[in-house]
mmCIF file of C-alpha atoms in Angstrom:
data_model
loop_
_atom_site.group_PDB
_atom_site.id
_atom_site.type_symbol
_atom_site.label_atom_id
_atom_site.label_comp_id
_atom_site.label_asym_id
_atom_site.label_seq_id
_atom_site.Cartn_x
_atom_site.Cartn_y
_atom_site.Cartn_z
ATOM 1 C CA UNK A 22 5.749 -8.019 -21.988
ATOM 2 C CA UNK A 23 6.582 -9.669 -18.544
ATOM 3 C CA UNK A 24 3.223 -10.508 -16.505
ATOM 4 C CA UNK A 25 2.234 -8.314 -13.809
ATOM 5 C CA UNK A 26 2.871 -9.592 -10.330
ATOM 6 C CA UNK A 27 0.213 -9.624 -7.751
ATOM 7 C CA UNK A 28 0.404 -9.509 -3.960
ATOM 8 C CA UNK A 29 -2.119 -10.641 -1.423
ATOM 9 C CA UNK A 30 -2.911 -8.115 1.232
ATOM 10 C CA UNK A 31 -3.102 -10.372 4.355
ATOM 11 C CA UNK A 32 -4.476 -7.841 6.321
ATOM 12 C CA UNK A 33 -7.638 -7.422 4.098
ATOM 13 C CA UNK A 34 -7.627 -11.240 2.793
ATOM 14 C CA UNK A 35 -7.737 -14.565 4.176
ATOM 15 C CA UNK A 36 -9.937 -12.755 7.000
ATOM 16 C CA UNK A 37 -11.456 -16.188 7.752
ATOM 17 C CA UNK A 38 -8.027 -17.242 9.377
ATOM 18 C CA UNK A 39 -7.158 -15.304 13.077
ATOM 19 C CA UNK A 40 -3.346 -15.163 12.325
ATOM 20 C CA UNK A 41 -1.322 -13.518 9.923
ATOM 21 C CA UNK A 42 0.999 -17.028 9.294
ATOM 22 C CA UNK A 43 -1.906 -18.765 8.310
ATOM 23 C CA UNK A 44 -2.817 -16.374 6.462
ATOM 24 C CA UNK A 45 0.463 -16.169 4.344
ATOM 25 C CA UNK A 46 0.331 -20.588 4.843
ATOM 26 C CA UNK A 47 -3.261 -19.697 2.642
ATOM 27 C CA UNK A 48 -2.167 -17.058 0.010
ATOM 28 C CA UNK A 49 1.085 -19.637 -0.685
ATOM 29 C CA UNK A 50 -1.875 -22.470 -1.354
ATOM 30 C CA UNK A 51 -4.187 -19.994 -3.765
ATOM 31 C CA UNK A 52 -0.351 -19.080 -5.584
ATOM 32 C CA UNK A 53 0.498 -16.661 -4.254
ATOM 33 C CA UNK A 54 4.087 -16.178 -4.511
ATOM 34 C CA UNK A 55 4.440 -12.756 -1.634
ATOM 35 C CA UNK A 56 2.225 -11.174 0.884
ATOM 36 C CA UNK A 57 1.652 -7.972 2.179
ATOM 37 C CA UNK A 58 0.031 -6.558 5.557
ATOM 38 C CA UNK A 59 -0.599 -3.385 7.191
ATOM 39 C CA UNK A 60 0.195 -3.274 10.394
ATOM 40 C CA UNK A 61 2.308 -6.812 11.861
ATOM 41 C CA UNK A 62 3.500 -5.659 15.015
ATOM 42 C CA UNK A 63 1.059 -7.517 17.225
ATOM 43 C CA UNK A 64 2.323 -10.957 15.576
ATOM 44 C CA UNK A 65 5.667 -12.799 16.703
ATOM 45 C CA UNK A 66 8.200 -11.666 14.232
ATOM 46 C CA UNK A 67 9.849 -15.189 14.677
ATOM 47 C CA UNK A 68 7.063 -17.027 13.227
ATOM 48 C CA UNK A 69 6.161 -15.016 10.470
ATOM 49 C CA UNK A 70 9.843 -15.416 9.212
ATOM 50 C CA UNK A 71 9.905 -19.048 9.841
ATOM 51 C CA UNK A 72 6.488 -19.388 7.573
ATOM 52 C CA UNK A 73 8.134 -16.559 4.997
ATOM 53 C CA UNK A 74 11.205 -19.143 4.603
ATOM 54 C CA UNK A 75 8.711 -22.235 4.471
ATOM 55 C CA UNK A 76 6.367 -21.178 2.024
ATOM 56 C CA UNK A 77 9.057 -19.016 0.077
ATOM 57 C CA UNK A 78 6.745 -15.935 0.314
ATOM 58 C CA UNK A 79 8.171 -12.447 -0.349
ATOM 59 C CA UNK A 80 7.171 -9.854 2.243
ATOM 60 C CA UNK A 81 6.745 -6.909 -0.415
ATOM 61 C CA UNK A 82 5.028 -4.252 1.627
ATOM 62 C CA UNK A 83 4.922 -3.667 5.321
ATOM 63 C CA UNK A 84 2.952 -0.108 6.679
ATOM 64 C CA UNK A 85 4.674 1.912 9.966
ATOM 65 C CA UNK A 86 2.721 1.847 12.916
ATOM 66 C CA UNK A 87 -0.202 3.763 12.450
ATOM 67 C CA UNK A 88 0.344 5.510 16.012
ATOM 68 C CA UNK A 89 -2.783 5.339 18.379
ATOM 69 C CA UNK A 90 -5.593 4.327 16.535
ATOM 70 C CA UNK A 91 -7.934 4.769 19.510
ATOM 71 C CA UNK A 92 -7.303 8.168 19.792
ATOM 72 C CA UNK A 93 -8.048 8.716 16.200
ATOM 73 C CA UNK A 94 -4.257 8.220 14.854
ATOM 74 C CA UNK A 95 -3.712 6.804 10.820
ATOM 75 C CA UNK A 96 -0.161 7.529 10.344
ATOM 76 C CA UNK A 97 1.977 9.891 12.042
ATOM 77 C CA UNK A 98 4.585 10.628 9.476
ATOM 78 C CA UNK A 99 2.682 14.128 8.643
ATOM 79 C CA UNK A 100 1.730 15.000 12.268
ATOM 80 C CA UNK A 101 3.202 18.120 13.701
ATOM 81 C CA UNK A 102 4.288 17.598 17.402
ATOM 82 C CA UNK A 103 4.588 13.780 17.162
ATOM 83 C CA UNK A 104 7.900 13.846 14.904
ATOM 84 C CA UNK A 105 9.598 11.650 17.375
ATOM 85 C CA UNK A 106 7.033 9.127 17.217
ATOM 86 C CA UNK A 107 7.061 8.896 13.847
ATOM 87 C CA UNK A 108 10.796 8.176 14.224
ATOM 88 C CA UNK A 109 10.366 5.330 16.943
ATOM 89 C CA UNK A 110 7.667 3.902 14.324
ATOM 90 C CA UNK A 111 10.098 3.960 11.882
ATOM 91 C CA UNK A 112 12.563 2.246 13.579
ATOM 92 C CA UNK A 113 10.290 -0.664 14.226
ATOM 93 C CA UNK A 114 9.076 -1.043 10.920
ATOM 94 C CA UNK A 115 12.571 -1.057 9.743
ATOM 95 C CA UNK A 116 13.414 -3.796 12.003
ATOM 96 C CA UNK A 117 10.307 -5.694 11.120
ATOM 97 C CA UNK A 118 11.018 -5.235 7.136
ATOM 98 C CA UNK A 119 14.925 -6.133 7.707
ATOM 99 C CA UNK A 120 13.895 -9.217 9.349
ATOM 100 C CA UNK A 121 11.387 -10.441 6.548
ATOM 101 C CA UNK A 122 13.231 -9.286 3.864
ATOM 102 C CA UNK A 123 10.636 -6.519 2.974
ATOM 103 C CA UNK A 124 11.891 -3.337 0.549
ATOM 104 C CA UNK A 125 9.216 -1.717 0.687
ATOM 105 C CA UNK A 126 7.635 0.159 3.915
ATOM 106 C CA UNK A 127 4.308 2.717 3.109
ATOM 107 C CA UNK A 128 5.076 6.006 5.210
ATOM 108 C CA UNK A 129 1.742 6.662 6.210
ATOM 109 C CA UNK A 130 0.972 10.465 6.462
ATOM 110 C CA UNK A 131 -1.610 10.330 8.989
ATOM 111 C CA UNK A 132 -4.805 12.921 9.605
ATOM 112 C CA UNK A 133 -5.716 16.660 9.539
ATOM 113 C CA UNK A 134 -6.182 17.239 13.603
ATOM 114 C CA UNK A 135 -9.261 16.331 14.922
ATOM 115 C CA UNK A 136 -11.186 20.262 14.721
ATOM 116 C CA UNK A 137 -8.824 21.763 13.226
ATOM 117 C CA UNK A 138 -9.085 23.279 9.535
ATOM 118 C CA UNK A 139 -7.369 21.279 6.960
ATOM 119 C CA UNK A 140 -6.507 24.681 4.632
ATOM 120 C CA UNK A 141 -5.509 26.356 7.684
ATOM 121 C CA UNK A 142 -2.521 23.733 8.447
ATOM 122 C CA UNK A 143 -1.936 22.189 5.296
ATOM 123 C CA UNK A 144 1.819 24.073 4.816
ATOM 124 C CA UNK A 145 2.036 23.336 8.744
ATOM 125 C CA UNK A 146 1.497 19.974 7.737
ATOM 126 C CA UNK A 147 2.962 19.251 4.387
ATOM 127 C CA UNK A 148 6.672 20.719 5.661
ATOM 128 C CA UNK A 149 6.033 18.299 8.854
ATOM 129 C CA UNK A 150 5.734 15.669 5.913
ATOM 130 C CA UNK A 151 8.461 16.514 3.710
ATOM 131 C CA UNK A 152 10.900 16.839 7.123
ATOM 132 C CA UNK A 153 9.779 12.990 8.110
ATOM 133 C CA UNK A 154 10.451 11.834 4.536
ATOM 134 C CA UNK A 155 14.031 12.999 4.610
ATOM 135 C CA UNK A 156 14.352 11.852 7.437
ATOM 136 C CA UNK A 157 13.069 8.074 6.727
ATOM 137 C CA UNK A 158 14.921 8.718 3.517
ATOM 138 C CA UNK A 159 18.093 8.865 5.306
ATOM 139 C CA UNK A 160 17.575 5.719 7.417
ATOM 140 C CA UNK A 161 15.599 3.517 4.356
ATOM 141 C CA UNK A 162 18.423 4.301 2.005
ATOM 142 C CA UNK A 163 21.197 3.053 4.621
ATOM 143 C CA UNK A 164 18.714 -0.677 4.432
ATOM 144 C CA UNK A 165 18.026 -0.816 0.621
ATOM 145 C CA UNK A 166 14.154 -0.285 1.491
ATOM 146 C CA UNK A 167 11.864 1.661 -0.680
ATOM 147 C CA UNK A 168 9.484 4.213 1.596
ATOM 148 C CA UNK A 169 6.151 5.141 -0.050
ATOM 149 C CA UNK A 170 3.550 7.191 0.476
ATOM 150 C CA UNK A 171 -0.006 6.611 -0.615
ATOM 151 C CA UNK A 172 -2.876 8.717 -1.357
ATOM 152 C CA UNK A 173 -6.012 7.749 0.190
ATOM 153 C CA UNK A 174 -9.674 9.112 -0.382
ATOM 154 C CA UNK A 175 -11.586 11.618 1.498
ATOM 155 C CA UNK A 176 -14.586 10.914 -0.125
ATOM 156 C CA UNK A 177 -15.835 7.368 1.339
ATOM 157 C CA UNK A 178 -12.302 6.140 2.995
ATOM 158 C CA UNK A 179 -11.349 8.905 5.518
ATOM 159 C CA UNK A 180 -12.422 12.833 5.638
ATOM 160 C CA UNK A 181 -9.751 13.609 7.962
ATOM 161 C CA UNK A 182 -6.654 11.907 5.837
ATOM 162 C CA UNK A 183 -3.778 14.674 4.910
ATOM 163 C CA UNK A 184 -2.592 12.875 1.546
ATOM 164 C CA UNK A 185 -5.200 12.473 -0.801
ATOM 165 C CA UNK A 186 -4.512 12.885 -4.213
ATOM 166 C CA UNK A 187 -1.371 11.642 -6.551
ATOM 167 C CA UNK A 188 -0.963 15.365 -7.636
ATOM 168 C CA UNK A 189 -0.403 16.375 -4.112
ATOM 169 C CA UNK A 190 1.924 13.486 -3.675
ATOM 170 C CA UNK A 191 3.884 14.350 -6.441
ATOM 171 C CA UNK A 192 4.566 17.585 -5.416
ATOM 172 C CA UNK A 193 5.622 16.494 -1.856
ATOM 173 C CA UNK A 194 8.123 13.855 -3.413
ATOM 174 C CA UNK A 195 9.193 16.613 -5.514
ATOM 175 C CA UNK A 196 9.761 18.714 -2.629
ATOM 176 C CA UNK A 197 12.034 15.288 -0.814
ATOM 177 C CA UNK A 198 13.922 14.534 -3.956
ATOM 178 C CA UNK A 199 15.277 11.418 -3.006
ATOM 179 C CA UNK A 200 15.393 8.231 -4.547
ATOM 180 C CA UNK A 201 14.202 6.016 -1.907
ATOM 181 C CA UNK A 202 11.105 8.116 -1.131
ATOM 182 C CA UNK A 203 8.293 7.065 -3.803
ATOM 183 C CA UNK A 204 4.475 7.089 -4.598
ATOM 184 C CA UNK A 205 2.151 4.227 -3.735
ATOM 185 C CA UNK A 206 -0.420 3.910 -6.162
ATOM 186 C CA UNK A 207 -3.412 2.693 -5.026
ATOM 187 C CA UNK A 208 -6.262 2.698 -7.492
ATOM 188 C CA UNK A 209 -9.175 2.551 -5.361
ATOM 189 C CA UNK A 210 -8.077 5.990 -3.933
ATOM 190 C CA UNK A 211 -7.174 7.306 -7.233
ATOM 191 C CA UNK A 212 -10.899 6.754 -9.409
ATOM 192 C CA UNK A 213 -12.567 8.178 -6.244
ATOM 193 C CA UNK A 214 -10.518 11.168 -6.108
ATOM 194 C CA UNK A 215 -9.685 11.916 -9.575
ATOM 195 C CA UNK A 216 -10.409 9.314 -12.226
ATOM 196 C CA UNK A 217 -8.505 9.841 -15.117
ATOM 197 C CA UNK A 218 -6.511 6.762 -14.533
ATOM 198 C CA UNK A 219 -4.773 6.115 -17.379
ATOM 199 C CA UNK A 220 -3.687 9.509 -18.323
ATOM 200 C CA UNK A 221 -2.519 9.484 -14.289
ATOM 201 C CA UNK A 222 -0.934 5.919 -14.507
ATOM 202 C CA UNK A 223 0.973 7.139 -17.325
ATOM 203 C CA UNK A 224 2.380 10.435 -15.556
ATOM 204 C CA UNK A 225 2.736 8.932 -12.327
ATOM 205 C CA UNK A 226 3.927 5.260 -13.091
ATOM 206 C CA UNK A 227 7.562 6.568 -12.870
ATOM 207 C CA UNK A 228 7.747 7.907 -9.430
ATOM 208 C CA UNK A 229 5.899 4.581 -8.505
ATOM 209 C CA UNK A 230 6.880 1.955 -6.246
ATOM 210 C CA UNK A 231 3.857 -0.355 -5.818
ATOM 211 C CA UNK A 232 0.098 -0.183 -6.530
ATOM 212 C CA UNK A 233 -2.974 -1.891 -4.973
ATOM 213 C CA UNK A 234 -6.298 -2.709 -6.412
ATOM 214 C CA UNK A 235 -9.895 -2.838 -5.452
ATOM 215 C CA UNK A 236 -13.330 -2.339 -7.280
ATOM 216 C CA UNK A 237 -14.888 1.156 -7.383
ATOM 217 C CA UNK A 238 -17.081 1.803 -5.903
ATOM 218 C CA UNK A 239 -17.566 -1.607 -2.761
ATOM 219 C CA UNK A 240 -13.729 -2.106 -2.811
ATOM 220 C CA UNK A 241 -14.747 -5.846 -3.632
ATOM 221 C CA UNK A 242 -12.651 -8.130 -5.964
ATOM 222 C CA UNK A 243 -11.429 -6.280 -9.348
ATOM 223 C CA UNK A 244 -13.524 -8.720 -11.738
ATOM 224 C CA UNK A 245 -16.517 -7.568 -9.552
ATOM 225 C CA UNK A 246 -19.464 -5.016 -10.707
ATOM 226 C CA UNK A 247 -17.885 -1.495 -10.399
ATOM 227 C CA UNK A 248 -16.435 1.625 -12.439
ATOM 228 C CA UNK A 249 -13.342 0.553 -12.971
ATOM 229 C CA UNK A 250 -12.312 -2.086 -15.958
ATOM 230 C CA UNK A 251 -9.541 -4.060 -14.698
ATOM 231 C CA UNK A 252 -8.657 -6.171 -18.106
ATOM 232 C CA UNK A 253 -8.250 -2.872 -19.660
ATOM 233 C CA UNK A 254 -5.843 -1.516 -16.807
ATOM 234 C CA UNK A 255 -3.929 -4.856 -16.360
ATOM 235 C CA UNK A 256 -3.315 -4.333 -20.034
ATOM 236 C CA UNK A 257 -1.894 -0.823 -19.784
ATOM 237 C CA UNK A 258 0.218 -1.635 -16.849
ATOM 238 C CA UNK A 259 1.547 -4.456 -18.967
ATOM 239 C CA UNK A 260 2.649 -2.386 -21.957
ATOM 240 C CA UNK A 261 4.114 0.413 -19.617
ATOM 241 C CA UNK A 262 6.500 -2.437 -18.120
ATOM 242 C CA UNK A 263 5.191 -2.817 -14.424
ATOM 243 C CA UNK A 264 7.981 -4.632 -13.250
ATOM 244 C CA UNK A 265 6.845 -4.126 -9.159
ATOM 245 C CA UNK A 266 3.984 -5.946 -6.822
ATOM 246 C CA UNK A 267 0.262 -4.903 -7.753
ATOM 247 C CA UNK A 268 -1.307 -5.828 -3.871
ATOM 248 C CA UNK A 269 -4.761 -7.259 -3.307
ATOM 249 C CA UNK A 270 -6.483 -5.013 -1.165
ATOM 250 C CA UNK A 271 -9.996 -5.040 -1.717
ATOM 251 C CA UNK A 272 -12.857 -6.921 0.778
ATOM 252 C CA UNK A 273 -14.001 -9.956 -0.585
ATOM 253 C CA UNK A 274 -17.625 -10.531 -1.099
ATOM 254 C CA UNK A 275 -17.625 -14.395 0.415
ATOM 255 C CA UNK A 276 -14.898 -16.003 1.042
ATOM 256 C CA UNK A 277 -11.296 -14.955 -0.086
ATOM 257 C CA UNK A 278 -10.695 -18.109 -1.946
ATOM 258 C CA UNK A 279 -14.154 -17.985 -4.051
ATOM 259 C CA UNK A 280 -13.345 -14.796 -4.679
ATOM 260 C CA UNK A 281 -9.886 -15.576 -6.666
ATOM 261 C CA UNK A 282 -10.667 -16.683 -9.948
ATOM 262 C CA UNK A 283 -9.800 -13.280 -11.401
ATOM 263 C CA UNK A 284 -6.166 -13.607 -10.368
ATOM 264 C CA UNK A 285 -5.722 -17.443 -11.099
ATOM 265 C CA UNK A 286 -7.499 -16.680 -14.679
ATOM 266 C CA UNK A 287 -4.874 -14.288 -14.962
ATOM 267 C CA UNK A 288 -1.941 -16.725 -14.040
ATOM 268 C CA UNK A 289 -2.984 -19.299 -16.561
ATOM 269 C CA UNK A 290 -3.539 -17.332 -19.552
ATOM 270 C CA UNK A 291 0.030 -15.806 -18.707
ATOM 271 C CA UNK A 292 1.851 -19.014 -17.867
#
């Protein structure tokens, strides 16, 4: 069994640092070996790919522009009326993930309209998102990059977030059909929503083309107090052959580097 491969989440760790290459300069020094942000736009694209090629980082996940957050957006990709948006987004992130090397962008779906009543435009909503995936699918496949989407709670993370369960996503990538268009599996999101993880890991691990991590329920570091047993999961994901990145994204309690010994534990029993 090959060892899983883990991913820190620059936009959640190495918080102590203002910029996103020192950031990646400070997951190379813990051992890291690739990276993964949110949103990168607002940092020069030139000097995140001369760090990448310095520190021989892999970029393995890059998210599209989120549209405007001030005015409430997360995502626009399941948005009716802002289609062409979502396209110009697209087309960014592309260009971002081309120029780092990235192959995998998350499609983010974006919210139920502020008032409106999420039953009432879900099908409104849901063909919006299966239009947009075909779409991206058409341009990702053309690049060799893998588009995702992710589930997210509506429990603690976000009332107001379309996609929120991997049953619902499966059906929506069963509705796309296309290769390049694939689940993000993001643990966190899944215990709150559904538990059941390993009968769900099991059924879902095939459409899946990355997972993230965090502790249930203070998204802190995995090895912290929670619901969720980590060993036991790292195990499973092991003996399924998880051969993608398994991203960081959890809030540390103190710093991010006190908080590591989980992952470099980990790395040496597995060297």
């Amino acid at each position: 069994m090959a060892p899983l491969k883990f991913c820190a989440n620059i936009s959640w760790l190495f918080m102590e640092l203002p910029e996103f290459t020192e950031r990646m300069r400070a997951a190379a020094r813990a051992g890291f070996r690739a990276v993964e942000a949110a949103w990168i736009y607002n940092a020069d694209l030139k000097e995140l790919k001369t760090v990448k090629d310095e520190t021989g980082l892999e970029f393995a996940l890059i998210n599209t522009p989120p549209g405007d957050l001030n005015a409430g957006d997360l995502g626009l990709c399941a948005v009716p009326g802002r289609e062409q948006e979502f396209r110009q987004g697209l087309d960014l992130a592309v260009r971002f993930a081309k120029a780092l090397d990235c192959r995998r962008i998350h499609l983010m779906a974006g919210r139920v309209p502020a008032g409106a009543d999420r039953s009432a435009v879900a099908m409104e909503m849901e063909d919006t998102f299966v239009q947009n995936l075909k779409h991206a699918a058409g341009v990702l496949s053309q690049e060799g990059i893998l588009g995702l989407i992710e589930p997210i709670n509506t429990r603690i993370t976000d009332p107001r977030y379309f996609l929120h369960s991997p049953h619902q996503a499966a059906g929506i990538l069963q509705r796309v059909s296309h290769p390049s268009i694939r689940m993000q599996m993001d643990i966190y999101h899944w215990q709150i929503m559904d538990g059941n993880l390993t009968q769900n890991i099991r059924k879902y691990l095939p459409m899946t083309g990355h997972i993230q991590i965090a502790q249930v329920p203070d998204r802190h570091e995995p090895d912290s107090d929670g619901e969720i047993s980590f060993s036991f999961l790292f195990k499973l994901l092991e003996e399924l052959d998880y051969q993608g990145y398994i991203g960081c994204e959890y809030k540390p309690r103190g710093s991010t580097e006190a908080g590591l010994d989980w992952v470099t534990r980990y790395w040496s029993d597995h060297d």
